[in-house]
Coordinates of C-alpha atoms in Angstrom, one line a residue:
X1 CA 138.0 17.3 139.7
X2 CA 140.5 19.8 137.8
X3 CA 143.3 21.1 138.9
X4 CA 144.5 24.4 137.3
X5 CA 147.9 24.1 135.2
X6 CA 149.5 26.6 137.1
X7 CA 149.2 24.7 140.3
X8 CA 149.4 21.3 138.7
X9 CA 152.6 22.0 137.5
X10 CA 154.2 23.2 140.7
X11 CA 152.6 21.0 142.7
X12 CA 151.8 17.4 140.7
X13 CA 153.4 14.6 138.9
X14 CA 154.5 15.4 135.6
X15 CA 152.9 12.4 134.4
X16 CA 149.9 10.5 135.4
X17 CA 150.1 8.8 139.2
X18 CA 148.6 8.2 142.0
X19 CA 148.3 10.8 144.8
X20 CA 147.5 10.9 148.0
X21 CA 144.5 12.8 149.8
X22 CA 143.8 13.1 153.5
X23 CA 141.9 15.6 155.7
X24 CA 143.2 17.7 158.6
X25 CA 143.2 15.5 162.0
X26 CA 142.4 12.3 160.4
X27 CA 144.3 9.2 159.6
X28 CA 142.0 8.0 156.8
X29 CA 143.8 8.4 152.8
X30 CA 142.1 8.6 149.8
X31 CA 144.1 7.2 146.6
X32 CA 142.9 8.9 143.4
X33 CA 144.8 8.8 139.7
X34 CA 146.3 12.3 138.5
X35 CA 146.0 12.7 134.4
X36 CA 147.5 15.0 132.5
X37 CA 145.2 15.2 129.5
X38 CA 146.4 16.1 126.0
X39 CA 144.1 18.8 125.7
X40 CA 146.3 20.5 128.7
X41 CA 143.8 19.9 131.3
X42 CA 144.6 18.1 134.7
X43 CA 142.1 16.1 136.9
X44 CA 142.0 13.8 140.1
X45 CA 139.7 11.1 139.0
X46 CA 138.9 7.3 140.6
X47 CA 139.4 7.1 144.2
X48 CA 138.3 11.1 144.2
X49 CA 134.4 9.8 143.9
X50 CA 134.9 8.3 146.8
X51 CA 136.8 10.9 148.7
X52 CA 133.6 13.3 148.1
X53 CA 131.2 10.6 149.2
X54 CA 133.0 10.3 152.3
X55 CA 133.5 14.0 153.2
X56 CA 130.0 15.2 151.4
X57 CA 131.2 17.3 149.3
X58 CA 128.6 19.0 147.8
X59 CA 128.1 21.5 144.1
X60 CA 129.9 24.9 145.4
X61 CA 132.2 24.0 148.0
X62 CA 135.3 25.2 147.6
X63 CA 138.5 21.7 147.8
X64 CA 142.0 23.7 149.1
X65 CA 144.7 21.5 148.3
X66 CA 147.6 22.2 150.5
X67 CA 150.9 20.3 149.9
X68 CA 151.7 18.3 153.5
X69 CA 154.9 18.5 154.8
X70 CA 156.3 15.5 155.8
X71 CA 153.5 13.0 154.4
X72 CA 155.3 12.1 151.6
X73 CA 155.7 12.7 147.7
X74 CA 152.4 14.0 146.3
X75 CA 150.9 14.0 149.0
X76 CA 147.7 16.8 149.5
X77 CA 145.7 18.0 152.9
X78 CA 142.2 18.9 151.9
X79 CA 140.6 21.5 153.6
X80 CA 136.9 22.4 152.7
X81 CA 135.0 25.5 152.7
X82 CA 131.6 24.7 152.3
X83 CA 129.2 26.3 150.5
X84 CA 126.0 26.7 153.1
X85 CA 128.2 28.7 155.0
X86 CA 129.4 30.9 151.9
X87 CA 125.8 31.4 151.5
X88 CA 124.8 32.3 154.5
X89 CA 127.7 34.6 155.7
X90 CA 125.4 37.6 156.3
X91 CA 123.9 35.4 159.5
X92 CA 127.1 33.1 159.7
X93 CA 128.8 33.5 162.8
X94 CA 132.7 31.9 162.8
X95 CA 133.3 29.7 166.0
X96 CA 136.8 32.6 166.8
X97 CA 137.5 36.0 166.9
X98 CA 140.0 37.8 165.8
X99 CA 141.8 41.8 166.2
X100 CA 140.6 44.3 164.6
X101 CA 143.5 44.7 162.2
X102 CA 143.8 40.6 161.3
X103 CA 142.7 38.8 158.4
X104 CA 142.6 35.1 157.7
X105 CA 143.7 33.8 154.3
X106 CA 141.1 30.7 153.1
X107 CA 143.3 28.0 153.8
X108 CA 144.1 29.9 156.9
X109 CA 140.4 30.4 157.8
X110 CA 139.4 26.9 156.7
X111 CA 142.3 25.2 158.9
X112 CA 141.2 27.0 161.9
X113 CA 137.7 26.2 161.1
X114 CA 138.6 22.4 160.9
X115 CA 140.5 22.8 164.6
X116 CA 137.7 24.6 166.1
X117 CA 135.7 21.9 164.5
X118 CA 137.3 19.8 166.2
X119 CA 137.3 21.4 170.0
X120 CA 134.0 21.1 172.1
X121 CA 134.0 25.1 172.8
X122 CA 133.1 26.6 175.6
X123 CA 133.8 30.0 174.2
X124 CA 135.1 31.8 170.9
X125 CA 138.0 30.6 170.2
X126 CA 140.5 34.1 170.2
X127 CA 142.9 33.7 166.9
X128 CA 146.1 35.3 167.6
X129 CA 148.3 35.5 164.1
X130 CA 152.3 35.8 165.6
X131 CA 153.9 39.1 164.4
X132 CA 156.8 40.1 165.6
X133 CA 156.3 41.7 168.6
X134 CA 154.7 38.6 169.7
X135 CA 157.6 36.5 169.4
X136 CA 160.5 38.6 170.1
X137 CA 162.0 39.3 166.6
X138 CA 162.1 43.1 167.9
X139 CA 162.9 42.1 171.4
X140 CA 159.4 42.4 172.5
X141 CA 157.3 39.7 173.9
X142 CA 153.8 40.7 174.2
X143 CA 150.2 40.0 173.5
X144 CA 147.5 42.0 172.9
X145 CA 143.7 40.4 172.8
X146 CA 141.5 41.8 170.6
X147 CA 139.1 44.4 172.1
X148 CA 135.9 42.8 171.0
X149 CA 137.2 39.3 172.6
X150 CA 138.6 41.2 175.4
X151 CA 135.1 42.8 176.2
X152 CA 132.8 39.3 175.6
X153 CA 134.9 37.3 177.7
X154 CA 137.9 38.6 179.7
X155 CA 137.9 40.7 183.4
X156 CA 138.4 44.3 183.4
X157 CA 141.3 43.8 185.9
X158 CA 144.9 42.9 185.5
X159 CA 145.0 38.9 186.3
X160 CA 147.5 35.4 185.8
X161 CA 146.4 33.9 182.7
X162 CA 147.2 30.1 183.4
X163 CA 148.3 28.6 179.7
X164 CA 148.0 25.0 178.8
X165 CA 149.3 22.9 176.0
X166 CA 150.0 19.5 175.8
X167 CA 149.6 18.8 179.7
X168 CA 151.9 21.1 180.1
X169 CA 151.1 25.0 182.2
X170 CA 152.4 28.3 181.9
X171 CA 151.7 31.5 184.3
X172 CA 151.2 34.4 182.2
X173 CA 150.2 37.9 183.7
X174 CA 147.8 40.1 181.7
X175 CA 148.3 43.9 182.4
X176 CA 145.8 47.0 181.3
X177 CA 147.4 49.8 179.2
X178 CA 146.2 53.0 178.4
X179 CA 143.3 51.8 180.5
X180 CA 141.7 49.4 178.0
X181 CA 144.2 47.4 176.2
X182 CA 144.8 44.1 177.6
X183 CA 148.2 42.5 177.0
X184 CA 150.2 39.2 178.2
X185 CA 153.2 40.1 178.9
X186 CA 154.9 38.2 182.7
X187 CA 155.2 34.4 181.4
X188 CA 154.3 34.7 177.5
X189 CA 158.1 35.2 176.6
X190 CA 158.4 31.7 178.2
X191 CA 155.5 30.0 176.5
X192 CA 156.8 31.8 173.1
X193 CA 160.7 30.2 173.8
X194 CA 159.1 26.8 175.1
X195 CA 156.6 26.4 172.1
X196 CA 159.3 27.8 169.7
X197 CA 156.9 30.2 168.0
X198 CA 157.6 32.0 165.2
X199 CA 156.2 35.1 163.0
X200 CA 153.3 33.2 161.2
X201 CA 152.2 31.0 163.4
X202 CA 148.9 30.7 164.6
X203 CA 147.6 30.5 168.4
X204 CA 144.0 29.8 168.7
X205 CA 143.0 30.5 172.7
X206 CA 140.3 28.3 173.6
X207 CA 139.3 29.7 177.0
X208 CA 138.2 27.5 179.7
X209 CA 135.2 28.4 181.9
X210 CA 133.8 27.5 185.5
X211 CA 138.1 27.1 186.5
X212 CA 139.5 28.3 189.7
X213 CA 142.0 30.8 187.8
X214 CA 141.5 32.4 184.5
X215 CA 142.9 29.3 182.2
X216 CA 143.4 28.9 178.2
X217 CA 144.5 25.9 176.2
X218 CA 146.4 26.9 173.4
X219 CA 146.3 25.0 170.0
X220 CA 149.3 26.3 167.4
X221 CA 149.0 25.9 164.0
X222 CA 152.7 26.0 162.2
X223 CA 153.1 29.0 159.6
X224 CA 154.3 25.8 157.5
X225 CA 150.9 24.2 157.3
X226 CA 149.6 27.0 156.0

C-alpha cells in the first residue's frame, strides 16, 4: 500500500517502523512495517496483507487513514469506502439522512457509515452536524430536523422527544414553526450541556419505533475523530 509523501510526512515515522492499524469499533490491531524507500515512495507492507484479508479489501476501495487520538504513537483508524457502493451510487441508498444544506466529508461519511453499520436500524438514521446554534455558541439551543426526515418519519404535531444515550434519558419538546419546520428546543440545551457538545460534532438520531412516547438514542461522534 502507498502512502502519499505529503501525508506520510505529517503523519508517519521518519524512518521505517512498525505502525499500528485498527478499525472503528473493534479491538483487533494489525501490525504492518512503514518504509521510506529511496526512490521517495512510502508503503505499509507485511502485516498489511493480512489486514486486507481480514477486512476484504477489494481493487477500488478507497483505505482512509485517520490518526487516533489517544491510541498511541503511529497509531491509524481505517475506515473503508468500498467500491460496490461507489459503483452503484445511482441506486445506493445511505442507511441516514441528512438537511438539505449538509454535507458529509469521506472520512465523515465513512465513519457514520461504520456506526450505522454497526446499529440494527429500525429507521434512517437522522445525521445532525452541530453548528452553532445547536450548541449555544450564539446563545441559541435549538434543533432543526431535516424536512425530508421530518416528513418520512416524524408527527405533524408538536410532541416530547424522549433522548437516550448511554442509559441515560432526556425530555426534549419539539415545536412547529412557520408551520412546517420542526425544531427541539425545551430539553436539548440540557442534553447539549450534559453531553458537552461542541460545533463539529456529530449526532446521529436513530429513532425507535413501536415505543410508548416518541424516543431516539443518540450516538455522538467527536469533531476530533473526524
Amino acid at each position: 500500500q502507498t502512502i502519499t509523501k505529503e501525508y506520510a510526512v505529517a503523519h508517519f515515522p521518519h524512518e521505517s517502523a512498525s505502525v499500528i492499524l485498527q478499525r472503528p469499533g473493534e479491538n483487533k490491531r494489525w501490525y504492518p512495517r512503514f518504509y521510506e524507500g529511496n526512490d521517495g515512495i512510502h508503503k505499509i507492507r507485511g502485516e498489511w496483507l493480512d489486514f486486507v484479508c481480514d477486512n476484504s479489501v477489494e481493487e477500488g476501495d478507497i483505505c482512509i487513514f485517520v490518526p487516533a487520538k489517544g491510541g498511541g504513537r503511529f497509531t491509524f483508524t481505517v475506515h473503508l469506502l468500498r467500491a460496490e457502493s461507489k459503483a452503484h451510487a445511482g441506486h445506493f441508498v445511505p442507511p441516514y439522512m441528512l438537511s438539505q444544506m449538509s454535507f458529509l466529508s469521506p472520512v465523515q461519511q465513512s465513519i457514520v457509515e461504520d456506526k450505522a453499520e454497526a446499529i440494527q436500524l429500525e429507521a434512517h438514521l437522522y445525521v445532525a452536524i452541530m453548528n452553532k446554534t445547536n450548541v449555544g455558541v450564539k446563545g441559541h439551543y435549538i434543533l432543526e430536523f431535516g424536512a425530508k426526515y421530518a416528513a418520512v418519519y416524524l408527527p405533524k404535531e408538536e410532541r416530547t422527544i424522549l433522548l437516550q444515550r448511554k442509559g441515560k434519558e432526556w425530555q426534549t419538546q419539539m415545536h412547529i414553526r412557520n408551520g412546517r419546520r420542526l425544531v427541539l428546543e425545551g430539553g436539548w440545551r440540557k442534553f447539549v450541556s450534559d453531553n458537552r457538545l461542541r460545533v463539529g460534532d456529530i449526532c446521529l438520531f436513530e429513532l425507535k419505533r413501536n415505543r410508548r412516547k416518541l424516543t431516539m438514542i443518540v450516538h455522538i461522534i467527536s469533531r476530533d475523530q473526524c
